[in-house]
Coordinates of C-alpha atoms in Angstrom, one line a residue:
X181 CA 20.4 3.2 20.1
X182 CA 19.4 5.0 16.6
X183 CA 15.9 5.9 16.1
X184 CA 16.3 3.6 13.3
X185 CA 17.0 0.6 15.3
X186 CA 14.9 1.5 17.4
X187 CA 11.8 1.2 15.5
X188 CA 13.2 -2.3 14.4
X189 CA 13.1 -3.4 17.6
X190 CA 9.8 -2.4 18.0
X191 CA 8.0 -3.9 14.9
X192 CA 10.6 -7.4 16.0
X193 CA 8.8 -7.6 19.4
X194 CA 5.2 -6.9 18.1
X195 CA 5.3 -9.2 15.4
X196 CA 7.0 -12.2 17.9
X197 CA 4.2 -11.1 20.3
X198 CA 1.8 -12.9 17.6
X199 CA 3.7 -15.8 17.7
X200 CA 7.5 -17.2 17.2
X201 CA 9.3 -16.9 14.0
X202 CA 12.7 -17.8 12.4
X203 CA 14.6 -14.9 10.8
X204 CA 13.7 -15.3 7.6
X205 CA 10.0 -15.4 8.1
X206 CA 10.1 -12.3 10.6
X207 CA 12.1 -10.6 7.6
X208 CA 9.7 -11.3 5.2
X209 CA 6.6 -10.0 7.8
X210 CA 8.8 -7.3 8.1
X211 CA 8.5 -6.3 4.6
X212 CA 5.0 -7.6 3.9
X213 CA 3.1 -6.6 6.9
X214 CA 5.2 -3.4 7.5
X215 CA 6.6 -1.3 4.2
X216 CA 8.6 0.9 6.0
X217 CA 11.0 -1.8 6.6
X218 CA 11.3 -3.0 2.7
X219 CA 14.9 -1.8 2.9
X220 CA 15.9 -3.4 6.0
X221 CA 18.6 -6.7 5.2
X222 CA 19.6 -9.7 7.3
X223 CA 22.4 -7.7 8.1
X224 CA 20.4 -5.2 10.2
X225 CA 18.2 -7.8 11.3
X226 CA 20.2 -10.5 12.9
X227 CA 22.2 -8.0 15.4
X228 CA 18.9 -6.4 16.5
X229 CA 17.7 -9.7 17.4
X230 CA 20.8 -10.6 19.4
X231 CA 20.1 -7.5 21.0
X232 CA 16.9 -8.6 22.0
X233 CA 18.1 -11.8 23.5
X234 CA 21.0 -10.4 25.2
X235 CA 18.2 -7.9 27.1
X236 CA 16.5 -10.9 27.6
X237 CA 13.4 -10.3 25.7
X238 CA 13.5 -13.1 23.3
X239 CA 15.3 -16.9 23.5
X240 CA 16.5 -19.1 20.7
X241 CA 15.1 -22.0 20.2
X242 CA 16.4 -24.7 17.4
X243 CA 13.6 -25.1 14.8
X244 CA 11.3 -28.4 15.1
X245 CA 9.6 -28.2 11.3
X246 CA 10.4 -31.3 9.4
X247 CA 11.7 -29.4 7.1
X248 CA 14.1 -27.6 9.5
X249 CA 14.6 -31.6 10.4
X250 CA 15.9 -32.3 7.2
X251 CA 17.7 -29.2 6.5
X252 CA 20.8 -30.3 8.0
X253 CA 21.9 -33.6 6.3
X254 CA 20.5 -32.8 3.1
X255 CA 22.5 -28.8 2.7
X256 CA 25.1 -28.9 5.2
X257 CA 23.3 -26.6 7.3
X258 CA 22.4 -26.1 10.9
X259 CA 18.6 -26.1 11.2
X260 CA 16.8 -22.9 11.7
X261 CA 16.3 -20.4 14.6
X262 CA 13.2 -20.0 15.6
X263 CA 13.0 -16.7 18.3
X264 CA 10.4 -16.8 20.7
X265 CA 9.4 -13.4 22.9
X266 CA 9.8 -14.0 26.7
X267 CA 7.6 -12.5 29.6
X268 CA 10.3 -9.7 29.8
X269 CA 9.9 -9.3 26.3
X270 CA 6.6 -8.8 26.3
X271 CA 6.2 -6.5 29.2
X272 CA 9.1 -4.5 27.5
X273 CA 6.4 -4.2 24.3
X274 CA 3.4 -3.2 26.4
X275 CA 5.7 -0.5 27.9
X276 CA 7.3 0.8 24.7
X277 CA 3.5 0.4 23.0
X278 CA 2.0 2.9 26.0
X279 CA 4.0 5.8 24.8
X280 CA 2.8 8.3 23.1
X281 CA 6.0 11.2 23.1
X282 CA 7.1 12.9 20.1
X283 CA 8.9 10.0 18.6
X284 CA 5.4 7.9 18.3
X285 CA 4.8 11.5 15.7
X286 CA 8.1 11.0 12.9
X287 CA 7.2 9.7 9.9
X288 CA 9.0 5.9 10.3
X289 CA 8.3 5.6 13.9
X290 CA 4.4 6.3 13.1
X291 CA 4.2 4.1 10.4
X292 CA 5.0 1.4 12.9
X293 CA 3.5 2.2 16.1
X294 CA -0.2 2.3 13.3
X295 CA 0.8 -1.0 11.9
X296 CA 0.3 -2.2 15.9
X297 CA -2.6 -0.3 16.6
X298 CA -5.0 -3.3 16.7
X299 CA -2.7 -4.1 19.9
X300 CA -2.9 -0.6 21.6
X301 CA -5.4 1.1 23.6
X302 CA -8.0 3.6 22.4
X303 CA -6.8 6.1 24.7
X304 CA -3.2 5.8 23.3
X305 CA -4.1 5.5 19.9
X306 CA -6.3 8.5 20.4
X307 CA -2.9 10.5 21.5
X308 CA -0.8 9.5 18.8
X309 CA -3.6 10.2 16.1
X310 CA -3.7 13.7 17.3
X311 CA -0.1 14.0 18.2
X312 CA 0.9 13.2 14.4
X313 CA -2.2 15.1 13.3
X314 CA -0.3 18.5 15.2
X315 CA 2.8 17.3 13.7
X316 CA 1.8 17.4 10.5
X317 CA -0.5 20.6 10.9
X318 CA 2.9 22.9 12.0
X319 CA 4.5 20.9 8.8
X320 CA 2.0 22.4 6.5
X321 CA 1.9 26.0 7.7
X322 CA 5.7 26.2 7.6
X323 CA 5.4 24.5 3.9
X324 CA 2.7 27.2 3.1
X325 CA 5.1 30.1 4.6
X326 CA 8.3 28.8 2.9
X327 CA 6.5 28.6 -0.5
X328 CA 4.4 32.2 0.1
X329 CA 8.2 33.5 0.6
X330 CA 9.6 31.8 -2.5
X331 CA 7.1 31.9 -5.2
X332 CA 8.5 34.4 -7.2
X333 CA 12.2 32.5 -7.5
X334 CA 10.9 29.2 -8.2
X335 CA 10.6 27.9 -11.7
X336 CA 7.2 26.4 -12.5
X337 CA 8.5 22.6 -12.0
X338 CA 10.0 23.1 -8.4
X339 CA 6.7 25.2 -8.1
X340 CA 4.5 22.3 -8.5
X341 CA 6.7 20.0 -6.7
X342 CA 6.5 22.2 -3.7
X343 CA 2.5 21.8 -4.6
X344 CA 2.6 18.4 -4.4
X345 CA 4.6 17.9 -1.2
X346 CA 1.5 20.5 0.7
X347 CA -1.1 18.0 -1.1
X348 CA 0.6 15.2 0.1
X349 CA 0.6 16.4 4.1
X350 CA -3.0 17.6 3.8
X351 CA -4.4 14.4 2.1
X352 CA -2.4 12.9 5.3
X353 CA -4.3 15.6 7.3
X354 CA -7.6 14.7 6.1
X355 CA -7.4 10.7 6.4
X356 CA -6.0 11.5 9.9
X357 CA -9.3 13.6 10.9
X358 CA -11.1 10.7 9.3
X359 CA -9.4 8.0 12.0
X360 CA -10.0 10.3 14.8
X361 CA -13.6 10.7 14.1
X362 CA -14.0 7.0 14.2
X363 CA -11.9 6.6 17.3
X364 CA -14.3 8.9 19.2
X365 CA -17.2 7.5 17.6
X366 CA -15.9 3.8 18.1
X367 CA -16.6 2.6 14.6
X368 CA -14.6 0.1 12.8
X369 CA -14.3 -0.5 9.3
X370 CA -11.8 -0.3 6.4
X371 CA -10.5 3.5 5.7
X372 CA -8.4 4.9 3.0
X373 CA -5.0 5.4 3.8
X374 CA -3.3 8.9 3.4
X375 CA -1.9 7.7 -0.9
X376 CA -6.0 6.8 -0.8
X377 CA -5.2 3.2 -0.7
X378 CA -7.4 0.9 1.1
X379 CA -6.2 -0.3 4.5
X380 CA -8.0 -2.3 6.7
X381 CA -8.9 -0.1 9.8
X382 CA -8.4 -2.3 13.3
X383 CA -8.3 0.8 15.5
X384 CA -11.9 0.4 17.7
X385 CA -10.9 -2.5 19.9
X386 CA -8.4 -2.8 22.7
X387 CA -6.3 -5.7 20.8
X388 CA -6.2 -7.4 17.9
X389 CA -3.7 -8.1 14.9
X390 CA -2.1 -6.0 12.1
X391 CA -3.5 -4.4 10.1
X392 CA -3.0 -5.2 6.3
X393 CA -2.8 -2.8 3.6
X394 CA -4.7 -3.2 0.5
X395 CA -1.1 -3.4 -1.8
X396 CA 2.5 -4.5 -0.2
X397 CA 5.6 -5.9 -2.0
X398 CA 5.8 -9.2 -1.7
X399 CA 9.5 -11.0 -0.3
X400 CA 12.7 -10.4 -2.8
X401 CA 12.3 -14.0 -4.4
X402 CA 16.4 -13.5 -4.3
X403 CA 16.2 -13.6 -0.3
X404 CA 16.2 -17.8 0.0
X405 CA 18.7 -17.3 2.8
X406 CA 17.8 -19.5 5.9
X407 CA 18.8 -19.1 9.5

């Protein structure tokens, strides 16, 4: 399995853990609820979520809206499938939402396991806030090094991109320090995310839902495709 797929799998289980959903409404939470997956199409969704049912984590169940009722006779089209997480399933979640190795640290795979956090335990979240914050740290001192090396061969616009990238990872730094201090002091409240955006900050209790940033795209109105 791709670290890629991976992840998908990941955010497909959390988000069924809320509740069961056909595949175009887990797309569009998927997009919504979860940015890093904007770019992600039926076409990498559907096998990941056969996947899951041949493991044995989720079932397919035919949809019982009346609009799903109605679907069939009126388009010419089987009704939808609605995917519903089994006890497997979910156990499989908690296991994969306990870790906290090097992968929970990567850009992608961070972005997801922090859109769950409202599901994950202080002392795990704790570990991944200061695992990414490392990360992120040994980032910035290589960045300063390369550029300190450099300087003199770059032309001022590749200059001040290389500025921009180290401003980027510090701002990161910073908003990270800011989570970990509330962590450890157990507040909850709404922090600004690392672009200074406002995102609602679920990260003092032992469960809860996602978290919702201040500004995502909404669904490609051209995605009317129904499963």
């Amino acid at each position: 399995m791709s670290r890629r797929s991976g992840i998908l799998e990941f955010a497909v289980l959390g988000l069924l853990r809320e509740s069961p959903m056909h595949g175009y409404e887990l797309r569009k939470r998927l997009n919504t609820s979860l940015g890093v997956f904007r770019a992600f199409s039926y076409g990498t969704l559907y096998p990941c979520l056969k996947t899951l049912v041949a493991n044995g984590w989720l079932i397919e169940e035919p949809g019982n809206t009346s609009e799903d009722a109605l679907a069939a006779p009126l388009t010419g089209r089987r009704a939808k499938i609605v995917y519903r997480l089994t006890a497997e399933g979910k156990e499989h979640f908690e296991d994969l939402l306990s870790q906290t190795g090097p992968d929970a640290y990567e850009d992608e795979h961070f972005a997801a396991r922090f859109a769950f956090f409202g599901q994950t335990s202080r002392d795990v979240r704790m570990r991944v806030l200061e695992g990414r914050r490392s990360r992120l740290e040994e980032r910035l001192e290589k960045m300063r090094a390369s550029l300190a090396r450099t300087r003199e061969r770059l032309d001022d616009y590749t200059l001040e991109l290389q500025r921009h990238g180290m401003e980027s990872v510090e701002r990161e730094v910073r908003w990270l320090n800011e989570l970990i201090e509330s962590e450890r002091a157990g507040r909850d409240h709404p922090r600004p995310g690392p672009d200074g955006s406002a995102q609602q900050d679920n990260t003092s209790g032992e469960s809860g839902g996602l978290p919702r940033p201040g500004s995502t795209p909404g669904p490609d109105p051209s995605d009317d495709t129904a499963t």
